Coordinates of C-alpha atoms and ligand atoms in Angstrom, one line a residue:
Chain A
X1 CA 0.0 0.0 0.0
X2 CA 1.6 3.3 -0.9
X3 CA 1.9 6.6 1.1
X4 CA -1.4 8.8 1.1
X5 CA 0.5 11.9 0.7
X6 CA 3.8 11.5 -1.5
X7 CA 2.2 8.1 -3.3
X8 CA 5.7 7.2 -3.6
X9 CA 6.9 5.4 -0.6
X10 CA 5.2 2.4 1.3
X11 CA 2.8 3.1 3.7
X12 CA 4.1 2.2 7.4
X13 CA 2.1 4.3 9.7
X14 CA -1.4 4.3 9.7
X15 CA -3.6 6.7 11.6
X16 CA -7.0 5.7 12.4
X17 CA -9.6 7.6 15.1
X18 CA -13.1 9.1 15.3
X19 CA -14.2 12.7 16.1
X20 CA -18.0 12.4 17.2
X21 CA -19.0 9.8 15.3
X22 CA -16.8 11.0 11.6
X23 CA -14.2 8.6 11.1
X24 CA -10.7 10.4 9.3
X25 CA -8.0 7.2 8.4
X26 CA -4.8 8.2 7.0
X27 CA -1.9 5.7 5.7
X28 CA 1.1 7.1 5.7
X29 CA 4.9 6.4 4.9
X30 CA 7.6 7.6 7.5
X31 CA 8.2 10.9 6.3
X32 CA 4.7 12.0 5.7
X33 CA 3.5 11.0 9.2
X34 CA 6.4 12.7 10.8
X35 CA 5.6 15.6 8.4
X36 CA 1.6 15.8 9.4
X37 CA 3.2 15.2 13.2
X38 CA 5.2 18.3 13.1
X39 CA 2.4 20.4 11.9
X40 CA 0.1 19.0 14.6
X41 CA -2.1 17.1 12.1
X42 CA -1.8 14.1 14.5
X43 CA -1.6 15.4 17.3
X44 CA -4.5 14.9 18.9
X45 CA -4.7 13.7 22.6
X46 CA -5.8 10.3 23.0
X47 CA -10.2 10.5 22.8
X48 CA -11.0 10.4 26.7
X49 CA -14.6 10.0 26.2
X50 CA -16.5 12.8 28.2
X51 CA -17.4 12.0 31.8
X52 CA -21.0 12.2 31.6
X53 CA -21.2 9.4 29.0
X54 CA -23.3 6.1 29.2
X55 CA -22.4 3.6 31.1
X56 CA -19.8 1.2 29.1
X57 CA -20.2 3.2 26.2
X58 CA -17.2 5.1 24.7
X59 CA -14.9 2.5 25.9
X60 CA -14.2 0.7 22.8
X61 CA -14.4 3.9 21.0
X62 CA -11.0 4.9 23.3
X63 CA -9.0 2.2 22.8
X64 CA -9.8 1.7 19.0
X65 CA -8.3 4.7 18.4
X66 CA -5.6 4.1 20.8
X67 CA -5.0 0.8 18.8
X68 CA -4.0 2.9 15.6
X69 CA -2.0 5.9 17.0
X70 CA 0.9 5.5 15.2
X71 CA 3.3 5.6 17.3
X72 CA 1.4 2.4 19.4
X73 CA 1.6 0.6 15.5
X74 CA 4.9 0.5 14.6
X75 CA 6.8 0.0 11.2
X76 CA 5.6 -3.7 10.4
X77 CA 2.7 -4.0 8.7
X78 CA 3.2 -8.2 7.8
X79 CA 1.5 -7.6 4.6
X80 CA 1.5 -11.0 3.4
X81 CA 0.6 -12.8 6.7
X82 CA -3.7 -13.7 7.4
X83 CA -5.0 -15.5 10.7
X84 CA -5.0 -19.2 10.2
X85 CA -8.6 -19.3 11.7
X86 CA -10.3 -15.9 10.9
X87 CA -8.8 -14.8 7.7
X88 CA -7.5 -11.4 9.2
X89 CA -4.9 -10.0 7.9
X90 CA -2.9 -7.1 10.9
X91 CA -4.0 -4.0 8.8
X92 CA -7.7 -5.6 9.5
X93 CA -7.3 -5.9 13.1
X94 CA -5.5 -2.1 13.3
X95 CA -8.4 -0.8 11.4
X96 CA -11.0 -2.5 13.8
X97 CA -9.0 -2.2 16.4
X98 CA -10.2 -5.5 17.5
X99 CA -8.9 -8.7 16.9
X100 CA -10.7 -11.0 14.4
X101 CA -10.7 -14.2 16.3
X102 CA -9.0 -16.0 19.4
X103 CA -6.0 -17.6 17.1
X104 CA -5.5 -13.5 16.1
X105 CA -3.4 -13.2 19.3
X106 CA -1.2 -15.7 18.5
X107 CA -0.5 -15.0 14.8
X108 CA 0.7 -11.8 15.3
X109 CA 2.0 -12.0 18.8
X110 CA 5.0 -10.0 17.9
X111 CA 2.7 -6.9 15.7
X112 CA 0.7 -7.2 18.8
X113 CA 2.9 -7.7 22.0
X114 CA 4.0 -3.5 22.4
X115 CA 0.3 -2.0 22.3
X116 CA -0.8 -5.0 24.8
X117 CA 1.8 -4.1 26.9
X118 CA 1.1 -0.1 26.5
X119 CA -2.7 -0.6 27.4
X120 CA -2.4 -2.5 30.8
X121 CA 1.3 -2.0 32.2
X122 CA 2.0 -5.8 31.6
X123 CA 2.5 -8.6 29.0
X124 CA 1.8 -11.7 31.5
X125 CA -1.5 -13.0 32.6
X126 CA -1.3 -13.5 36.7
X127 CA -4.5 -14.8 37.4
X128 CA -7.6 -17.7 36.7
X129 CA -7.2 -20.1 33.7
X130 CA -9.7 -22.7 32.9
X131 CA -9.4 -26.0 34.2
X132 CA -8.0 -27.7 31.1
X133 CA -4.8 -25.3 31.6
X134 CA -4.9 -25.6 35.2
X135 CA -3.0 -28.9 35.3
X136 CA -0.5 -27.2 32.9
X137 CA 0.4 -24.3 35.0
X138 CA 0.5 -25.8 38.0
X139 CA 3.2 -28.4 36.5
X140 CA 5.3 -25.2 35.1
X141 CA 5.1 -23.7 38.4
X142 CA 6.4 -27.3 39.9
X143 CA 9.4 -27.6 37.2
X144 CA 10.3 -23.4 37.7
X145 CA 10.6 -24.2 41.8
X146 CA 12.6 -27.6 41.0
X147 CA 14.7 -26.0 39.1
X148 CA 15.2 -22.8 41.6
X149 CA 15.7 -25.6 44.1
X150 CA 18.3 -27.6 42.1
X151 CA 20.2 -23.9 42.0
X152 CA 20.0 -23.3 45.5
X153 CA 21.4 -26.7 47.0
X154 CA 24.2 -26.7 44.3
X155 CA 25.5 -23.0 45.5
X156 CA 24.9 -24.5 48.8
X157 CA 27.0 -27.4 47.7
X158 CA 24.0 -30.0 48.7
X159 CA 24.9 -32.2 45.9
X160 CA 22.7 -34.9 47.6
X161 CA 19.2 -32.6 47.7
X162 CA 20.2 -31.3 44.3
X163 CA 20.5 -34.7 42.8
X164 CA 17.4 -36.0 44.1
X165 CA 15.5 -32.7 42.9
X166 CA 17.1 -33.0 39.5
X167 CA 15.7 -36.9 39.3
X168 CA 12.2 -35.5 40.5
X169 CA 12.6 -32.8 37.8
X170 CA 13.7 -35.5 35.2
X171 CA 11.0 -37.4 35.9
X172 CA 8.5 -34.9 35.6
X173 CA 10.1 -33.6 32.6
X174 CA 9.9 -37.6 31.0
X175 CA 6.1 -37.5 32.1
X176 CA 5.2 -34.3 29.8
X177 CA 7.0 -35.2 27.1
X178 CA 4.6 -38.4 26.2
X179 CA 1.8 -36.7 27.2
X180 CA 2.7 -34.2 24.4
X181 CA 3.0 -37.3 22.3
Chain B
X1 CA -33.1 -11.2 44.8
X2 CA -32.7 -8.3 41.9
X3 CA -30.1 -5.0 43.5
X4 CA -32.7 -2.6 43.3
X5 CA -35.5 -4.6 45.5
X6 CA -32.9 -5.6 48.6
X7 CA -30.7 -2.9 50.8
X8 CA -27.0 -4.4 51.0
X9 CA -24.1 -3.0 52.8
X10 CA -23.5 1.3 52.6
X11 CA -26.7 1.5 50.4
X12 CA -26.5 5.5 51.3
X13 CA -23.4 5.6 49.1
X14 CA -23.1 2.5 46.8
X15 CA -25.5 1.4 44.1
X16 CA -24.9 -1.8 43.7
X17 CA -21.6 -4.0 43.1
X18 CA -21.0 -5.4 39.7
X19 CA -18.8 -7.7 38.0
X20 CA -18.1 -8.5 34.7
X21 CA -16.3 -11.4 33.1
X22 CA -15.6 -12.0 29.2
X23 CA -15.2 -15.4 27.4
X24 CA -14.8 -16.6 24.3
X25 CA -15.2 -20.2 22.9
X26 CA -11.9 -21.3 20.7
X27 CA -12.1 -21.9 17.1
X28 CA -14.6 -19.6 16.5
X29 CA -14.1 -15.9 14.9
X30 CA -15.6 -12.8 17.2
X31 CA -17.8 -10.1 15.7
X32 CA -18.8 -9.3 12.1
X33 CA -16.5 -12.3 11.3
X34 CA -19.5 -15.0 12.8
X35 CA -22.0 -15.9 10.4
X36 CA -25.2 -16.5 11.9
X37 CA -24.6 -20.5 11.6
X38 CA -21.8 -19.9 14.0
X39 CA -23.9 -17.6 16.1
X40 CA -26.6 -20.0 16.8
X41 CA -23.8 -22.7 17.3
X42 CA -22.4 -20.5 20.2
X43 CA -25.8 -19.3 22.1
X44 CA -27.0 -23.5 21.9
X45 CA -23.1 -24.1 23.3
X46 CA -24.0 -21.8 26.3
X47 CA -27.5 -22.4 26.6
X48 CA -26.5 -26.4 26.9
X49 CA -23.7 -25.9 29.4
X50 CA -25.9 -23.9 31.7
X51 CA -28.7 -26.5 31.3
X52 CA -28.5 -28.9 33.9
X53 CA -30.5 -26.7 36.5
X54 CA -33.7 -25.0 36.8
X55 CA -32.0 -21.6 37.9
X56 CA -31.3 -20.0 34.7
X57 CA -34.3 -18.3 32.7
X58 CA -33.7 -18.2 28.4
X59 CA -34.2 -15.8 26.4
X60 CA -33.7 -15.0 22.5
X61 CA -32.6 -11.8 23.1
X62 CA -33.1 -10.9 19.1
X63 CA -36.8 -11.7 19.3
X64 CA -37.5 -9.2 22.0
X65 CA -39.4 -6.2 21.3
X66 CA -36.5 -2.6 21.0
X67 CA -38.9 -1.6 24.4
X68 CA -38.2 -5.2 26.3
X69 CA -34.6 -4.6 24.8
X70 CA -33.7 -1.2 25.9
X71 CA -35.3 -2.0 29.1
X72 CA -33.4 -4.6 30.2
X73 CA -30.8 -2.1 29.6
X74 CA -32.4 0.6 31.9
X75 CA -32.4 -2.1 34.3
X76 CA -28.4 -2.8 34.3
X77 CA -29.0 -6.6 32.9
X78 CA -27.5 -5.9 30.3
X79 CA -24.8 -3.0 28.2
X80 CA -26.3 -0.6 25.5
X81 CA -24.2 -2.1 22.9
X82 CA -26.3 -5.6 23.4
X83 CA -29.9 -4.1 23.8
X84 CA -29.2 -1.7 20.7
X85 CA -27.4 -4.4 18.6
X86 CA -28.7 -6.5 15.8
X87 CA -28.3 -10.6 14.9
X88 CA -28.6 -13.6 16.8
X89 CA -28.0 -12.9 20.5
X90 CA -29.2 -14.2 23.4
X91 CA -29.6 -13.2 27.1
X92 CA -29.5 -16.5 29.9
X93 CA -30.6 -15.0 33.5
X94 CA -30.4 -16.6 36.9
X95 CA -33.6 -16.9 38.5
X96 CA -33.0 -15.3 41.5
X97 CA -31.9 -11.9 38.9
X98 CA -28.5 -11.2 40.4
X99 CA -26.8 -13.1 37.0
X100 CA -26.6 -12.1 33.5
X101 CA -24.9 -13.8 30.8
X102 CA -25.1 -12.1 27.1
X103 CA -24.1 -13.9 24.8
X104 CA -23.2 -12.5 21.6
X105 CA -22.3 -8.9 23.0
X106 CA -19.0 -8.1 22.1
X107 CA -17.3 -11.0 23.1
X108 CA -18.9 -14.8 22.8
X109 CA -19.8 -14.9 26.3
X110 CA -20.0 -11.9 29.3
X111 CA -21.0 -12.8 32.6
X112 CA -22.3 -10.2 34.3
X113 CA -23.7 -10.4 38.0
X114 CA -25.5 -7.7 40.4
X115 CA -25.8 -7.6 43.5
X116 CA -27.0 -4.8 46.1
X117 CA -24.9 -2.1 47.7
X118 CA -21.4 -3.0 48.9
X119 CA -20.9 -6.6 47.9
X120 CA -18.3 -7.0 45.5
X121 CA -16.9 -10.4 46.7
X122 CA -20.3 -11.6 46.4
X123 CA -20.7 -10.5 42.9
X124 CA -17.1 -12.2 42.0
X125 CA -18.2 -15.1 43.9
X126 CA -21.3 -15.7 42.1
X127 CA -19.8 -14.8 38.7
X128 CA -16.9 -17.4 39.2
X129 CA -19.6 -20.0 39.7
X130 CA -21.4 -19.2 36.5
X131 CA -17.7 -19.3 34.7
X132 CA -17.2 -22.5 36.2
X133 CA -19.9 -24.3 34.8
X134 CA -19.3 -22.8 31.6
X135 CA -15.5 -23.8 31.8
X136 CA -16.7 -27.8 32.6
X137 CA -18.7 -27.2 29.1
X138 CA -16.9 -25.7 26.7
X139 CA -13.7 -24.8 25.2
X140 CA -12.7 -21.3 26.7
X141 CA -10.0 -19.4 24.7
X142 CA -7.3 -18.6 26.6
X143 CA -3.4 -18.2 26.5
X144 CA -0.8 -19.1 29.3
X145 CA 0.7 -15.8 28.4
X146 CA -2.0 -13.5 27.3
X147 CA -4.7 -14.9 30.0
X148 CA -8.6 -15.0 28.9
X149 CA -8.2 -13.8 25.1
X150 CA -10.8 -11.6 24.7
X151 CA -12.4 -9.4 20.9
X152 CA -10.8 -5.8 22.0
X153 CA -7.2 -6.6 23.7
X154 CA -8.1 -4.1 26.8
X155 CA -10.0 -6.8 28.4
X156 CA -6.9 -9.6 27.7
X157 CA -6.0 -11.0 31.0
X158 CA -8.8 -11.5 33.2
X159 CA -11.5 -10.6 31.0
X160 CA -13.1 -8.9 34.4
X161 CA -14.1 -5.5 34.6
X162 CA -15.2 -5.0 38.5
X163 CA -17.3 -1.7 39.5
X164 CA -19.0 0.2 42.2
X165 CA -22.3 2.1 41.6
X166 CA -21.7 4.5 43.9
X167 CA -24.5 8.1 45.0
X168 CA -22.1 10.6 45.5
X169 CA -23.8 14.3 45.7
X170 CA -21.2 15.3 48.9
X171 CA -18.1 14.9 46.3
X172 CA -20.0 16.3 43.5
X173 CA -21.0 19.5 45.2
X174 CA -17.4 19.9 46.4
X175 CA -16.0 19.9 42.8
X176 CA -13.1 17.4 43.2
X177 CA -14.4 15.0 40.4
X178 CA -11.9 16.3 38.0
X179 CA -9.0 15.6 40.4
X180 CA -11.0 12.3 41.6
X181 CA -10.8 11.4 38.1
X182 CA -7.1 12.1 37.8
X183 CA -6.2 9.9 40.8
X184 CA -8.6 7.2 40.1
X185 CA -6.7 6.9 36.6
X186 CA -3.1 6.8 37.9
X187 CA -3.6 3.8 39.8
X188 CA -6.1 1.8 37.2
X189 CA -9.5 2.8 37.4
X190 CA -11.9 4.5 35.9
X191 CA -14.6 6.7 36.9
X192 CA -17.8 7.4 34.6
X193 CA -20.7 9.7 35.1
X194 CA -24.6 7.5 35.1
X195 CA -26.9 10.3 34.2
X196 CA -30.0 10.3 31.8
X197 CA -30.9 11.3 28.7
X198 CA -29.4 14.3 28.6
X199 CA -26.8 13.6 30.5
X200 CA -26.5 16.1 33.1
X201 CA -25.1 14.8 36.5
X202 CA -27.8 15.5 38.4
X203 CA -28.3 12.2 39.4
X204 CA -25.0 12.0 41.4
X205 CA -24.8 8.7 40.3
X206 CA -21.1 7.7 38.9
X207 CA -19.8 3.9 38.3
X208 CA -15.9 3.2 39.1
X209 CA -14.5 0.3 38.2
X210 CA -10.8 -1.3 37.4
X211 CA -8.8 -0.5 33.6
X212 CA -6.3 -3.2 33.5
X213 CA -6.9 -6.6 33.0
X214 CA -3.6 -8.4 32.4
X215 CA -1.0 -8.8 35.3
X216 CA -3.4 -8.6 37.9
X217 CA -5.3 -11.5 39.5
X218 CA -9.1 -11.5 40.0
X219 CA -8.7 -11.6 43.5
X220 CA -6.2 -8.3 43.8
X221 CA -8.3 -6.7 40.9
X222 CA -11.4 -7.0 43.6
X223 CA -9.3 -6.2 46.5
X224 CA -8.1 -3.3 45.0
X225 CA -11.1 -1.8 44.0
X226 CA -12.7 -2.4 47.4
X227 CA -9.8 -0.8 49.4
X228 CA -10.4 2.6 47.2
X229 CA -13.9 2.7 47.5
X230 CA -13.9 1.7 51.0
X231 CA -11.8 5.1 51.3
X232 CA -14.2 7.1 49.1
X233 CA -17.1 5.9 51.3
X234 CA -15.9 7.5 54.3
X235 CA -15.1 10.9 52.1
X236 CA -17.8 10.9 50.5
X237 CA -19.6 10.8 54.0
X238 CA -17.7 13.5 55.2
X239 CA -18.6 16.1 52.3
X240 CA -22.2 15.2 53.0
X241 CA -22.4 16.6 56.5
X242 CA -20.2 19.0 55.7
X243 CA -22.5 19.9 52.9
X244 CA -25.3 20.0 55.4
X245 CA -23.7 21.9 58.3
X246 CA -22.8 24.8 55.9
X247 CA -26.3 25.6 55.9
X248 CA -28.6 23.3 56.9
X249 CA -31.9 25.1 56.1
X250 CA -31.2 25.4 52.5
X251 CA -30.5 22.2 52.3
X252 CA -33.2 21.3 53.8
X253 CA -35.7 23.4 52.0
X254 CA -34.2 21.9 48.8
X255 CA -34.3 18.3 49.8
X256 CA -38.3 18.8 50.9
X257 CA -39.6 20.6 48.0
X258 CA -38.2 17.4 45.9
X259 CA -39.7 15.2 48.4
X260 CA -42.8 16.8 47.9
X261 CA -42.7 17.0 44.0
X262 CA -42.2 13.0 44.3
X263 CA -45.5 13.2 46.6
X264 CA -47.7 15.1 44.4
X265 CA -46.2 16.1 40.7
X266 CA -49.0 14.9 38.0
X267 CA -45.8 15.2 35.0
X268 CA -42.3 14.2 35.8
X269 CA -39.6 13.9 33.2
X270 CA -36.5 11.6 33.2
X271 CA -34.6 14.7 34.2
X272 CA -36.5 16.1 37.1
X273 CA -36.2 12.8 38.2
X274 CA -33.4 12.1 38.3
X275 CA -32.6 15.6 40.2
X276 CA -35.8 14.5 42.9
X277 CA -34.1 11.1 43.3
X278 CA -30.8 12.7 44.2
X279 CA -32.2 15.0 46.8
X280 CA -34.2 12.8 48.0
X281 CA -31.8 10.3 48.5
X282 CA -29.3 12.3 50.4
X283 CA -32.1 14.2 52.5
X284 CA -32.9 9.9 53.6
X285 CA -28.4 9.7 53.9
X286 CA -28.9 12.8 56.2
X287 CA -31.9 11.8 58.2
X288 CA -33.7 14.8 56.8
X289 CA -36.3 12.5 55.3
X290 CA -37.3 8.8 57.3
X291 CA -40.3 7.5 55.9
X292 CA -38.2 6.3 52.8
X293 CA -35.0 4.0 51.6
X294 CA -32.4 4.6 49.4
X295 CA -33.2 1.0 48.0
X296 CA -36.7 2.0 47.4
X297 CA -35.6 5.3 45.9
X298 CA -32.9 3.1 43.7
X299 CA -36.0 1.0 42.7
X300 CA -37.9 4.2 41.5
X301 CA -35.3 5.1 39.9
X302 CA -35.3 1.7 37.7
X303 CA -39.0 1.6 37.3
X304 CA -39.0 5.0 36.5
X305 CA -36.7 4.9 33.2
X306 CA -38.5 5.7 29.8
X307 CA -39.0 1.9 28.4
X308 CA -39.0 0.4 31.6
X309 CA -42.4 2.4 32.0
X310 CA -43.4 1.8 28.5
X311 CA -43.2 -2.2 29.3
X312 CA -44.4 -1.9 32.6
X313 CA -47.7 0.0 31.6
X314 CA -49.9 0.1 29.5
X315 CA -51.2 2.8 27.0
X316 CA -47.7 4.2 27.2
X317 CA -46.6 6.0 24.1
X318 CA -46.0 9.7 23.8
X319 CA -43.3 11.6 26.1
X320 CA -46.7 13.1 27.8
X321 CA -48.0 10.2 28.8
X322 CA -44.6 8.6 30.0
X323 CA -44.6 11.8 32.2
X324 CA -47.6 10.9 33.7
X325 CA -47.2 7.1 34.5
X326 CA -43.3 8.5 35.8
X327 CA -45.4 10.3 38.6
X328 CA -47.6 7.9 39.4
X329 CA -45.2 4.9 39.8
X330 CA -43.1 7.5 41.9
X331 CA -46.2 8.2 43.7
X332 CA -47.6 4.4 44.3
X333 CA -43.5 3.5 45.3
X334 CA -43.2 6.2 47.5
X335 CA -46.7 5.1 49.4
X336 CA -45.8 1.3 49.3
X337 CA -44.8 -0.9 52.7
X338 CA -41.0 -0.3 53.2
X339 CA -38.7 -3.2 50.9
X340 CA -35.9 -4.8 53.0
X341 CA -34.3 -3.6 56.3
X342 CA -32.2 -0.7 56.6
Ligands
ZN1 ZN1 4.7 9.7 1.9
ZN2 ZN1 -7.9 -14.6 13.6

């Protein structure tokens, strides 16, 4: 997709958000986005939606936009690459600002990981799972304190606790891997 | 029992307690990407894992009338976006009316449960349950990274939005909502104004709940939010009788001539009352006013909203007569045998 403005270069920036309801979208290459930026064409402030609005409304309408600010988007635009499941391509889910299916999140983990992290603080889930990965976490959280373990008696020269932890560990480690299989 | 028919704990401040939690089923697309094979698919998935008891009512949600629609909205069972959407959707109740689960709102699945006044742990408990049950069904999407993977990434993570209803006219009149606001957001929540049509804040009525979603646990996400409005209670508290001691016949004055525009106005709109039920309701905080509840005022509130009257009566049609039945469902709540224990 080429540049907007110059209709020379590729377009790397794209700039999506919506003024009372008017939608404006801009695709942009490097230069012409950093361009429009100096002369305060997109420089809007994120959309805080106005206090007194609906409950639960204006939410989505925040974070859409805050899904295409182009500095959230980045250079990549994986062109090429579509969701295995959905079909979506990234330029779809920047545009929606909304991800097209579950699989979404894993094909484009990397396009994705820097605005997840820049709307909550974090990149890690902490808390519930359903029970089908329950089993799963629990056994990573076994193997992580084995191995912290293992570490421990060794600088504490304990070779006898830390050989018994690694055969626990080993053993563990032997049950997964058929399971996988 | 429904939040607006029982008291619960610091009823003169909070609302009711609400929690929120959304799900998806794997494998299938969200939004405009479903066709509506797919979308039937989903709601008999849900409506089949919550099947095996008597406690959950079903309803096609796309066969209701836009009055039945918007007022389940007015009643807080369900979001805007799902009462004024359009397609296959479908809306699975608890019978008691403390559980709502939408499915087919913006995500495959949101839980949402209600409960009166202060009881947040209540709400998370009962909306656990329901994900539970759910979660022994069906496949749930989720990542060991990403947590609950969700349509809009901001609810990635827990998929839980917790929040507070909470009456707050003492911190309202003292003009610290900006800066309430500002503090509110620099530690992950978010405050929102609950007015009418119209929406002027007259109703005092604001709705804080938590942002962030991923890296925090259900259990600190709750915790968190209870600690703050725990604190915001006792302010809010504060700026009431201060309020009243700066001049206390004023105030009263003000909060009696609503009480007795309740008792005897013939035409009330949605924005009168929503001024009325905010006077009223502190003048009952202050003990100005005795011979009425918050809860029941909360329930006129409810009953009082534009559809919710259209359902609930009959020959209901033009903003005249929606006026009128406004005044005398404010009138025949206000006379009614007290609801629930203060
Ligand atoms: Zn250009
Ligand atoms: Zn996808």
């Amino acid at each position: 997709m080429l540049c907007e403005r110059c209709k020379k270069n590729n377009a790397t920036v794209f700039y999506r958000e919506s003024i009372n309801g008017k939608e404006r979208s801009l695709s942009l290459c490097e230069e012409c986005a950093e361009k429009a930026r100096k002369n305060g064409e997109l420089e809007t402030e994120f959309p805080v939606d106005g206090f007194f609005t609906k409950p639960l409304m204006g939410v989505d309408k925040l974070f859409g936009s805050l899904f295409g600010f182009p500095q959230l988007v980045g250079q990549t635009t994986s062109d090429g690459k579509k969701c295995p499941l959905c079909g979506a391509t990234f330029r779809d889910l920047m545009a929606e600002g909304k991800a097209g299916c579950p699989e979404c999140y894993k094909t484009f983990s990397d396009e994705l990981s820097s605005t997840i992290s820049r709307i909550h603080g974090a990149t890690t889930h902490t808390g519930g799972a359903p029970s089908r990965f329950k089993a799963g976490r629990d056994l990573k959280q076994k193997i992580r304190s084995l191995e912290k373990g293992i570490k421990t008696a060794v600088e504490e020269e304990n070779y006898e606790e830390a050989a018994r932890l690694r055969d626990e560990l080993r053993a563990i480690r032997a049950e997964k891997g058929d399971e996988e299989k | 029992m429904k939040w607006y028919e029982s008291c619960g704990k610091d009823r003169d401040v909070i609302v009711s307690s609400r929690v929120r939690l959304a799900r998806n089923i794997v494998d299938y697309p969200f939004g405009d990407r479903l066709d509506d094979a797919s979308k039937k698919e989903i709601i008999a998935k849900v409506k089949d894992a919550l099947a095996d008891g008597k406690e959950y009512v079903f309803r096609d949600f796309a066969s209701l009338s836009e009055t039945e629609r918007i007022a389940a909205e007015e009643e807080h069972a369900v979001s805007p976006e799902f009462a004024r959407g359009s397609g296959p959707r479908a809306l699975i109740e608890s019978a008691d009316g403390t559980a709502f689960i939408m499915i087919l709102e913006e995500d495959h699945i949101r839980i949402q449960t209600i409960t009166p006044g202060f009881s947040l742990d209540e709400a998370f408990d009962k909306a656990r349950e329901i994900d539970g049950k759910l979660d022994s069904k069906l496949n749930i999407a989720y990542d060991e990274k990403l947590g609950y993977l969700t349509h809009c990434p901001t609810n990635l993570g827990t998929g839980m939005r917790a929040s507070v209803m909470m009456f707050l006219p003492g911190i309202a009149h003292s003009g610290d909502l900006r800066s309430l606001q500002n503090q509110l957001g620099k530690i992950g929540l978010t405050i929102r104004g609950m007015a009418g049509e119209g929406s002027s804040a007259d109703g005092c009525l604001f709705q804080i709940s938590n942002q962030v979603t991923l890296g925090v646990s259900e259990e600190e996400t709750v915790a968190k939010l209870v600690q703050i409005t725990e604190r915001l209670i006792e302010q809010e508290r504060t700026l009431r009788r201060k309020m009243y001691e700066a001049d206390r016949e004023a105030l009263t004055d003000r909060i009696m001539r609503s009480y007795g525009v309740m008792l005897y106005a013939t035409l009330v709109d949605t924005q009168e009352l929503f001024r009325l039920y905010s006077d009223v309701r502190l003048g009952v905080s202050l003990g100005v006013i005795d011979c009425v509840t918050a809860e029941r005022l909360d329930r006129i509130l409810v009953k009082c909203m534009p559809a919710v009257l259209i359902r609930d009566n009959d020959g209901v049609r033009d903003a005249r007569s929606r006026d009128r039945a406004r005044a005398e469902t404010i009138r025949r709540l206000l006379s009614g045998a007290p609801e629930g224990k203060k």
